[in-house]
Coordinates of N, CA and C in Angstrom, one line a residue:
X1 N -24.4 157.9 3.7 CA -24.5 159.1 2.9 C -24.5 160.3 3.8
X2 N -24.5 160.2 5.1 CA -24.5 161.4 6.0 C -23.2 162.1 5.9
X3 N -22.1 161.4 5.6 CA -20.8 162.0 5.5 C -20.2 161.6 4.1
X4 N -20.4 162.5 3.1 CA -20.1 162.1 1.8 C -18.7 162.2 1.4
X5 N -17.9 162.8 2.3 CA -16.4 162.9 2.0 C -15.7 162.4 3.2
X6 N -14.8 161.5 3.0 CA -14.0 160.8 4.0 C -12.5 160.9 3.7
X7 N -11.7 161.4 4.7 CA -10.3 161.4 4.6 C -9.7 160.5 5.6
X8 N -8.7 159.6 5.1 CA -8.0 158.7 6.0 C -6.7 158.3 5.5
X9 N -5.9 157.7 6.3 CA -4.5 157.3 6.0 C -4.5 155.8 6.1
X10 N -4.0 155.1 5.1 CA -3.8 153.6 5.2 C -2.5 153.2 4.6
X11 N -1.7 152.4 5.3 CA -0.4 152.0 4.8 C 0.5 153.1 4.4
X12 N 0.4 154.2 5.1 CA 1.3 155.4 4.8 C 0.8 156.3 3.6
X13 N -0.4 155.9 3.0 CA -0.9 156.8 2.0 C -2.2 157.4 2.4
X14 N -2.3 158.8 2.1 CA -3.5 159.5 2.5 C -4.5 159.4 1.4
X15 N -5.8 159.2 1.8 CA -6.9 159.1 0.8 C -7.9 160.2 1.2
X16 N -8.6 160.7 0.1 CA -9.7 161.5 0.3 C -10.8 160.9 -0.7
X17 N -11.8 160.4 -0.1 CA -12.9 159.7 -0.9 C -14.2 160.5 -0.9
X18 N -14.8 160.6 -2.1 CA -16.1 161.2 -2.2 C -17.1 160.1 -2.5
X19 N -18.1 159.9 -1.6 CA -19.0 158.9 -1.8 C -20.2 159.4 -2.6
X20 N -20.4 158.7 -3.7 CA -21.5 159.1 -4.6 C -22.8 158.3 -4.4
X21 N -22.7 157.1 -4.0 CA -23.8 156.2 -3.8 C -23.5 155.1 -2.8
X22 N -24.6 154.6 -2.2 CA -24.4 153.5 -1.3 C -25.4 152.4 -1.6
X23 N -25.0 151.2 -1.7 CA -25.9 150.1 -1.9 C -25.9 149.1 -0.8
X24 N -27.0 148.6 -0.3 CA -27.1 147.7 0.8 C -27.8 146.4 0.3
X25 N -27.1 145.3 0.6 CA -27.7 144.0 0.2 C -27.6 143.1 1.4
X26 N -28.6 142.2 1.5 CA -28.6 141.3 2.6 C -27.5 140.2 2.5
X27 N -26.8 140.1 3.6 CA -25.7 139.1 3.6 C -26.4 137.7 3.6
X28 N -25.7 136.8 2.9 CA -26.3 135.4 2.7 C -27.1 135.4 1.4
X29 N -28.0 136.4 1.2 CA -28.7 136.5 -0.1 C -27.7 136.8 -1.2
X30 N -26.8 137.7 -1.0 CA -25.9 138.2 -2.0 C -25.1 137.0 -2.5
X31 N -24.8 136.0 -1.7 CA -23.9 134.9 -2.1 C -24.6 134.0 -3.1
X32 N -26.0 134.0 -3.1 CA -26.7 133.1 -4.0 C -27.5 133.8 -5.1
X33 N -27.4 135.2 -5.0 CA -28.2 136.0 -5.9 C -28.1 135.6 -7.4
X34 N -26.9 135.4 -7.8 CA -26.6 135.1 -9.2 C -27.2 133.8 -9.7
X35 N -27.4 132.9 -8.7 CA -27.8 131.5 -9.1 C -29.2 131.2 -8.5
X36 N -30.0 132.2 -8.3 CA -31.3 132.0 -7.6 C -32.2 130.9 -8.3
X37 N -32.1 130.8 -9.7 CA -32.9 129.9 -10.4 C -32.6 128.4 -10.0
X38 N -31.4 128.2 -9.4 CA -31.0 126.9 -9.0 C -31.6 126.5 -7.7
X39 N -32.3 127.4 -7.0 CA -32.8 127.2 -5.7 C -34.3 126.9 -5.8
X40 N -34.6 125.8 -6.5 CA -36.0 125.4 -6.6 C -36.5 124.6 -5.4
X41 N -37.8 124.6 -5.2 CA -38.3 123.9 -4.0 C -38.1 124.8 -2.8
X42 N -38.1 124.2 -1.6 CA -38.0 125.0 -0.4 C -36.6 124.9 0.1
X43 N -36.0 126.1 0.2 CA -34.5 126.2 0.6 C -34.3 127.1 1.8
X44 N -33.4 126.8 2.6 CA -33.0 127.7 3.7 C -31.5 127.9 3.6
X45 N -31.1 129.2 3.5 CA -29.7 129.5 3.4 C -29.2 130.1 4.8
X46 N -28.2 129.5 5.3 CA -27.7 129.9 6.6 C -26.2 130.4 6.4
X47 N -26.0 131.7 6.5 CA -24.7 132.3 6.4 C -24.1 132.5 7.8
X48 N -23.2 131.6 8.2 CA -22.6 131.7 9.5 C -21.2 132.4 9.4
X49 N -21.2 133.6 9.9 CA -20.0 134.4 9.9 C -19.3 134.4 11.2
X50 N -18.4 135.3 11.5 CA -17.7 135.4 12.7 C -18.6 135.7 13.9
X51 N -19.5 136.7 13.7 CA -20.3 137.1 14.8 C -21.8 136.7 14.8
X52 N -22.3 136.6 13.5 CA -23.7 136.3 13.4 C -24.0 135.1 12.4
X53 N -25.2 134.7 12.5 CA -25.8 133.7 11.5 C -27.0 134.4 10.9
X54 N -26.9 134.6 9.5 CA -28.1 135.2 8.8 C -28.8 134.0 8.1
X55 N -30.1 134.0 8.2 CA -30.9 132.9 7.7 C -31.9 133.5 6.7
X56 N -32.0 133.0 5.5 CA -33.0 133.5 4.6 C -33.7 132.3 3.9
X57 N -35.0 132.4 3.7 CA -35.7 131.3 3.0 C -35.9 131.7 1.5
X58 N -35.7 130.7 0.7 CA -35.8 130.9 -0.8 C -36.8 129.8 -1.3
X59 N -37.9 130.2 -1.9 CA -38.9 129.2 -2.4 C -39.0 129.4 -3.9
X60 N -38.6 128.3 -4.6 CA -38.7 128.3 -6.1 C -37.9 129.5 -6.7
X61 N -36.7 129.7 -6.2 CA -35.9 130.8 -6.7 C -36.2 132.2 -6.3
X62 N -37.2 132.3 -5.4 CA -37.6 133.7 -4.9 C -37.4 133.8 -3.4
X63 N -36.6 134.8 -3.0 CA -36.3 134.9 -1.6 C -37.6 135.5 -0.9
X64 N -37.8 134.9 0.3 CA -39.0 135.4 1.1 C -38.5 136.5 2.1
X65 N -38.8 137.7 1.7 CA -38.3 138.8 2.5 C -38.9 138.9 3.9
X66 N -40.0 138.2 4.1 CA -40.6 138.2 5.5 C -40.0 137.2 6.4
X67 N -39.1 136.4 5.8 CA -38.4 135.3 6.7 C -36.9 135.5 6.5
X68 N -36.4 136.5 7.1 CA -34.9 136.8 7.1 C -34.6 137.0 8.5
X69 N -33.7 136.2 9.1 CA -33.3 136.3 10.5 C -31.8 136.5 10.7
X70 N -31.5 137.2 11.8 CA -30.1 137.3 12.2 C -30.0 136.9 13.6
X71 N -29.0 136.0 13.9 CA -28.8 135.5 15.3 C -27.4 135.6 15.6
X72 N -27.1 135.7 16.9 CA -25.7 135.7 17.4 C -25.2 134.3 17.6
X73 N -25.0 133.6 16.4 CA -24.5 132.2 16.4 C -23.3 132.1 15.5
X74 N -22.4 133.1 15.5 CA -21.2 133.0 14.6 C -20.1 132.2 15.2
X75 N -19.1 132.0 14.4 CA -17.9 131.2 14.8 C -17.3 131.7 16.1
X76 N -17.1 133.0 16.2 CA -16.5 133.6 17.4 C -17.3 133.3 18.6
X77 N -18.7 133.3 18.5 CA -19.5 132.9 19.6 C -19.3 131.5 20.0
X78 N -19.1 130.6 19.0 CA -18.8 129.2 19.3 C -17.5 129.1 20.1
X79 N -16.4 129.8 19.6 CA -15.1 129.8 20.3 C -15.2 130.3 21.7
X80 N -16.0 131.4 22.0 CA -16.1 131.9 23.3 C -16.8 130.9 24.2
X81 N -17.9 130.3 23.7 CA -18.6 129.3 24.5 C -17.8 128.1 24.8
X82 N -16.9 127.8 23.9 CA -16.0 126.6 24.1 C -14.9 126.8 25.1
X83 N -14.5 128.0 25.3 CA -13.4 128.2 26.2 C -13.5 127.5 27.6
X84 N -14.5 127.9 28.3 CA -14.7 127.3 29.6 C -15.0 125.8 29.6
X85 N -15.8 125.4 28.6 CA -16.1 124.0 28.4 C -14.8 123.1 28.1
X86 N -13.9 123.7 27.3 CA -12.7 123.0 27.0 C -11.8 122.9 28.2
X87 N -11.7 124.0 29.0 CA -10.9 124.0 30.2 C -11.4 122.9 31.1
X88 N -12.7 122.8 31.3 CA -13.3 121.7 32.1 C -12.9 120.3 31.6
X89 N -12.9 120.2 30.3 CA -12.7 118.8 29.7 C -11.2 118.4 29.8
X90 N -10.3 119.4 29.4 CA -8.9 119.0 29.3 C -8.0 119.6 30.4
X91 N -8.6 120.4 31.3 CA -7.9 121.0 32.4 C -6.7 121.9 32.0
X92 N -6.8 122.5 30.9 CA -5.8 123.5 30.5 C -6.5 124.4 29.4
X93 N -5.8 125.5 29.2 CA -6.3 126.5 28.3 C -5.9 126.2 26.9
X94 N -6.8 126.2 25.9 CA -6.5 125.9 24.5 C -6.6 127.2 23.8
X95 N -5.6 127.6 23.1 CA -5.5 128.8 22.3 C -6.6 128.9 21.3
X96 N -7.3 130.1 21.2 CA -8.4 130.3 20.2 C -8.0 129.9 18.8
X97 N -6.7 130.2 18.4 CA -6.3 130.0 17.1 C -6.3 128.5 16.8
X98 N -5.9 127.7 17.8 CA -6.0 126.2 17.6 C -7.4 125.8 17.4
X99 N -8.3 126.3 18.3 CA -9.7 125.9 18.2 C -10.3 126.3 16.8
X100 N -10.0 127.5 16.3 CA -10.5 127.9 15.0 C -10.0 127.1 13.9
X101 N -8.7 126.6 14.0 CA -8.1 125.8 12.9 C -8.9 124.5 12.9
X102 N -9.2 123.9 14.1 CA -9.9 122.6 14.1 C -11.3 122.8 13.6
X103 N -12.0 123.9 13.9 CA -13.3 124.2 13.4 C -13.3 124.3 11.9
X104 N -12.3 125.0 11.4 CA -12.2 125.2 9.9 C -11.8 123.9 9.1
X105 N -10.8 123.2 9.6 CA -10.3 122.1 8.9 C -10.8 120.7 9.4
X106 N -11.4 120.7 10.5 CA -11.9 119.4 11.1 C -10.8 118.7 11.9
X107 N -9.6 119.2 11.8 CA -8.5 118.5 12.5 C -7.3 119.5 12.7
X108 N -6.3 119.1 13.4 CA -5.0 119.8 13.6 C -4.0 118.9 14.2
X109 N -2.8 119.3 14.1 CA -1.7 118.4 14.7 C -1.5 118.7 16.1
X110 N -2.5 118.2 16.9 CA -2.5 118.4 18.4 C -2.8 117.1 19.0
X111 N -2.7 117.0 20.3 CA -2.9 115.8 21.0 C -4.4 115.3 20.9
X112 N -4.5 114.0 20.9 CA -5.8 113.4 20.6 C -6.9 113.8 21.6
X113 N -6.5 114.0 22.9 CA -7.6 114.4 23.9 C -8.1 115.8 23.6
X114 N -7.2 116.6 23.1 CA -7.6 118.0 22.8 C -8.5 118.0 21.5
X115 N -8.1 117.2 20.5 CA -8.9 117.1 19.3 C -10.3 116.6 19.6
X116 N -10.3 115.6 20.4 CA -11.6 115.0 20.8 C -12.5 116.0 21.6
X117 N -11.9 116.7 22.5 CA -12.6 117.7 23.3 C -13.2 118.8 22.4
X118 N -12.3 119.3 21.5 CA -12.8 120.4 20.6 C -13.9 119.9 19.7
X119 N -13.8 118.6 19.2 CA -14.8 118.0 18.4 C -16.1 117.9 19.1
X120 N -16.1 117.5 20.4 CA -17.3 117.3 21.2 C -18.0 118.6 21.4
X121 N -17.2 119.7 21.7 CA -17.8 121.0 22.0 C -18.4 121.6 20.7
X122 N -17.7 121.3 19.6 CA -18.1 121.8 18.3 C -19.4 121.2 17.9
X123 N -19.5 119.8 18.1 CA -20.7 119.1 17.8 C -21.9 119.6 18.6
X124 N -21.7 120.0 19.9 CA -22.7 120.5 20.7 C -23.2 121.9 20.2
X125 N -22.3 122.7 19.7 CA -22.6 124.0 19.1 C -23.4 123.9 17.8
X126 N -23.0 122.9 17.0 CA -23.8 122.7 15.8 C -25.2 122.3 16.1
X127 N -25.4 121.5 17.2 CA -26.8 121.2 17.6 C -27.6 122.4 17.9
X128 N -26.9 123.4 18.6 CA -27.7 124.6 18.9 C -28.1 125.4 17.7
X129 N -27.2 125.4 16.7 CA -27.5 126.0 15.4 C -28.7 125.3 14.7
X130 N -28.7 124.0 14.7 CA -29.8 123.2 14.1 C -31.1 123.4 14.9
X131 N -31.0 123.5 16.2 CA -32.2 123.8 17.0 C -32.8 125.1 16.6
X132 N -32.0 126.1 16.4 CA -32.4 127.5 16.0 C -33.1 127.4 14.6
X133 N -32.5 126.7 13.7 CA -33.0 126.6 12.4 C -34.4 125.9 12.4
X134 N -34.5 124.9 13.2 CA -35.8 124.2 13.4 C -36.9 125.1 13.9
X135 N -36.5 126.0 14.9 CA -37.4 127.0 15.4 C -37.9 127.9 14.3
X136 N -37.1 128.1 13.3 CA -37.5 129.0 12.2 C -38.4 128.2 11.1
X137 N -38.4 126.9 11.3 CA -39.2 126.1 10.4 C -38.5 125.1 9.5
X138 N -37.2 124.9 9.8 CA -36.4 123.9 9.0 C -36.9 122.5 9.4
X139 N -37.2 121.7 8.3 CA -37.5 120.3 8.4 C -36.7 119.6 7.3
X140 N -35.8 118.7 7.7 CA -34.9 118.1 6.7 C -35.6 117.3 5.7
X141 N -36.8 116.9 5.9 CA -37.6 116.1 4.9 C -38.3 117.0 3.9
X142 N -38.4 118.3 4.3 CA -39.1 119.2 3.4 C -38.2 120.2 2.7
X143 N -37.1 120.6 3.3 CA -36.3 121.7 2.8 C -34.9 121.2 2.6
X144 N -34.3 121.9 1.6 CA -32.8 121.8 1.4 C -32.1 122.9 2.2
X145 N -31.0 122.6 2.8 CA -30.3 123.5 3.6 C -28.9 123.8 3.0
X146 N -28.6 125.1 3.0 CA -27.3 125.6 2.4 C -26.6 126.4 3.4
X147 N -25.3 126.0 3.7 CA -24.5 126.7 4.6 C -23.4 127.4 3.9
X148 N -23.1 128.7 4.3 CA -21.9 129.4 3.8 C -21.3 130.2 4.9
X149 N -20.2 130.9 4.5 CA -19.5 131.7 5.5 C -18.5 130.7 6.2
X150 N -17.8 131.3 7.2 CA -16.8 130.6 7.9 C -17.3 129.4 8.7
X151 N -18.6 129.5 9.1 CA -19.2 128.5 9.9 C -19.7 127.3 9.0
X152 N -19.6 127.4 7.7 CA -20.0 126.3 6.8 C -19.1 125.1 7.1
X153 N -17.8 125.4 7.3 CA -16.9 124.3 7.6 C -17.1 123.7 9.0
X154 N -17.5 124.5 9.9 CA -17.9 124.0 11.3 C -19.0 123.0 11.1
X155 N -20.1 123.4 10.4 CA -21.2 122.5 10.2 C -20.8 121.2 9.4
X156 N -20.0 121.4 8.4 CA -19.6 120.3 7.5 C -18.8 119.2 8.4
X157 N -17.9 119.7 9.2 CA -17.0 118.7 9.9 C -17.7 118.2 11.2
X158 N -18.6 118.9 11.8 CA -19.1 118.5 13.1 C -20.6 118.4 13.3
X159 N -21.4 118.8 12.2 CA -22.8 118.7 12.3 C -23.3 117.4 12.0
X160 N -24.4 116.9 12.6 CA -25.0 115.7 12.3 C -26.1 116.0 11.2
X161 N -25.7 115.9 10.0 CA -26.6 116.3 8.9 C -26.8 115.3 7.8
X162 N -27.9 115.3 7.1 CA -28.1 114.4 6.0 C -27.4 115.1 4.8
X163 N -26.2 114.6 4.4 CA -25.4 115.2 3.4 C -26.1 115.3 2.0
X164 N -27.1 114.5 1.8 CA -27.9 114.5 0.6 C -28.8 115.7 0.5
X165 N -29.1 116.3 1.7 CA -30.1 117.4 1.7 C -29.4 118.7 2.1
X166 N -28.1 118.7 2.3 CA -27.3 119.9 2.7 C -26.2 120.2 1.7
X167 N -26.1 121.4 1.4 CA -25.0 121.9 0.5 C -24.1 122.9 1.3
X168 N -22.8 122.8 1.0 CA -21.9 123.7 1.7 C -21.3 124.6 0.6
X169 N -21.5 125.9 0.7 CA -20.9 126.9 -0.2 C -19.5 127.3 0.4
X170 N -18.5 126.7 -0.1 CA -17.2 126.8 0.6 C -16.4 128.1 0.1
X171 N -16.8 128.7 -0.9 CA -16.1 129.9 -1.4 C -16.3 131.1 -0.3
X172 N -15.2 131.4 0.3 CA -15.2 132.4 1.4 C -15.5 133.8 0.8
X173 N -15.4 134.0 -0.5 CA -15.7 135.2 -1.1 C -17.1 135.3 -1.7
X174 N -17.9 134.3 -1.4 CA -19.2 134.2 -2.1 C -20.1 135.5 -1.9
X175 N -20.1 136.0 -0.7 CA -20.9 137.3 -0.5 C -20.3 138.4 -1.3
X176 N -19.0 138.6 -1.2 CA -18.3 139.7 -1.9 C -18.6 139.6 -3.4
X177 N -18.6 138.4 -4.0 CA -18.9 138.2 -5.4 C -20.3 138.6 -5.7
X178 N -21.2 138.2 -4.7 CA -22.6 138.5 -4.9 C -22.9 140.0 -4.8
X179 N -22.2 140.7 -3.9 CA -22.4 142.2 -3.9 C -22.0 142.8 -5.2
X180 N -20.9 142.3 -5.8 CA -20.4 142.8 -7.0 C -21.5 142.6 -8.1
X181 N -22.0 141.3 -8.2 CA -23.0 141.0 -9.1 C -24.2 141.8 -9.0
X182 N -24.7 142.0 -7.8 CA -26.0 142.8 -7.6 C -25.7 144.3 -7.9
X183 N -24.6 144.8 -7.6 CA -24.2 146.2 -8.0 C -24.2 146.3 -9.5
X184 N -23.6 145.4 -10.1 CA -23.5 145.4 -11.6 C -24.9 145.4 -12.2
X185 N -25.8 144.5 -11.7 CA -27.2 144.4 -12.2 C -27.9 145.7 -12.0
X186 N -27.7 146.4 -10.9 CA -28.3 147.6 -10.6 C -27.9 148.7 -11.6
X187 N -26.6 148.7 -11.9 CA -26.1 149.7 -12.8 C -26.7 149.5 -14.2
X188 N -26.9 148.2 -14.6 CA -27.5 147.9 -15.9 C -28.9 148.4 -15.9
X189 N -29.7 148.1 -14.9 CA -31.1 148.6 -14.8 C -31.2 150.1 -14.9
X190 N -30.3 150.8 -14.2 CA -30.3 152.3 -14.2 C -30.0 152.8 -15.6
X191 N -29.0 152.1 -16.3 CA -28.7 152.5 -17.7 C -29.8 152.3 -18.6
X192 N -30.5 151.2 -18.5 CA -31.7 150.9 -19.4 C -32.8 151.9 -19.1
X193 N -33.0 152.2 -17.8 CA -34.1 153.2 -17.5 C -33.7 154.6 -18.1
X194 N -32.5 155.0 -18.1 CA -32.0 156.2 -18.6 C -32.2 156.2 -20.1
X195 N -31.8 155.1 -20.8 CA -32.0 155.0 -22.2 C -33.4 155.0 -22.6
X196 N -34.3 154.4 -21.8 CA -35.7 154.4 -22.1 C -36.3 155.8 -22.0
X197 N -35.9 156.6 -21.0 CA -36.4 158.0 -20.9 C -35.9 158.8 -22.1
X198 N -34.7 158.6 -22.6 CA -34.2 159.4 -23.7 C -34.8 159.1 -25.0
X199 N -35.5 158.0 -25.2 CA -36.1 157.6 -26.5 C -37.4 158.4 -26.7

C-alpha cells in the first residue's frame, strides 16, 4: 500500500493500476482453508514450493498460528543440492530440466543409470525434509501429514512414507484457489458488517 498507483507495460499493453486494498494470507493455509473441517485430529500441512517449504499445524480444523514455519527446502534447493552429487555419481552434467521432470513425474525417458542416480539423490533430499518435519514435532503415529505444492510429487515419488497417513494435494492451483476463497469470505464479512451498521 506504500505505492497505491503502479504503471507498467506487459505484452505490448500499457497498464495503470490503482491499488485499493491488499490482503495477505499464509501460503499452505490458503490451500486448505475452504476444507478446514476435514482436518480433524492432529495434522501437519507442508507446502513445498520452488524456494521454500511452509509448514502449518492444524488441530481439529483449527490452524495453530504459533506453529507456522518456513524453511529453505524447496524443489529448486533440491535441484541445486543434486547438481554436484549427480556429477559425482554419473560423471557428467545432468540438465536441471531433466532433473525437475524426474522429480515431478517420478521418471523420464533417460538412461537407467541417470534415472537411478536422480532417484537416489531425491530420496536423500526427502529424508532431509522428513527430519526437519520431525524436528517440528511430526510423529507418523500421531499426526496426519499433507503435502502440497510442486514438492508434493517429489515426496510422493521418492519419500519413504506411510501412504495411509499421508495425503498429497496435487492441484498445483490449490493456494491460488484458497486465496480467492479467503478473499471472497472477507468481502462477505465486510458486507455483513456494513449491513449490520446500517440497521
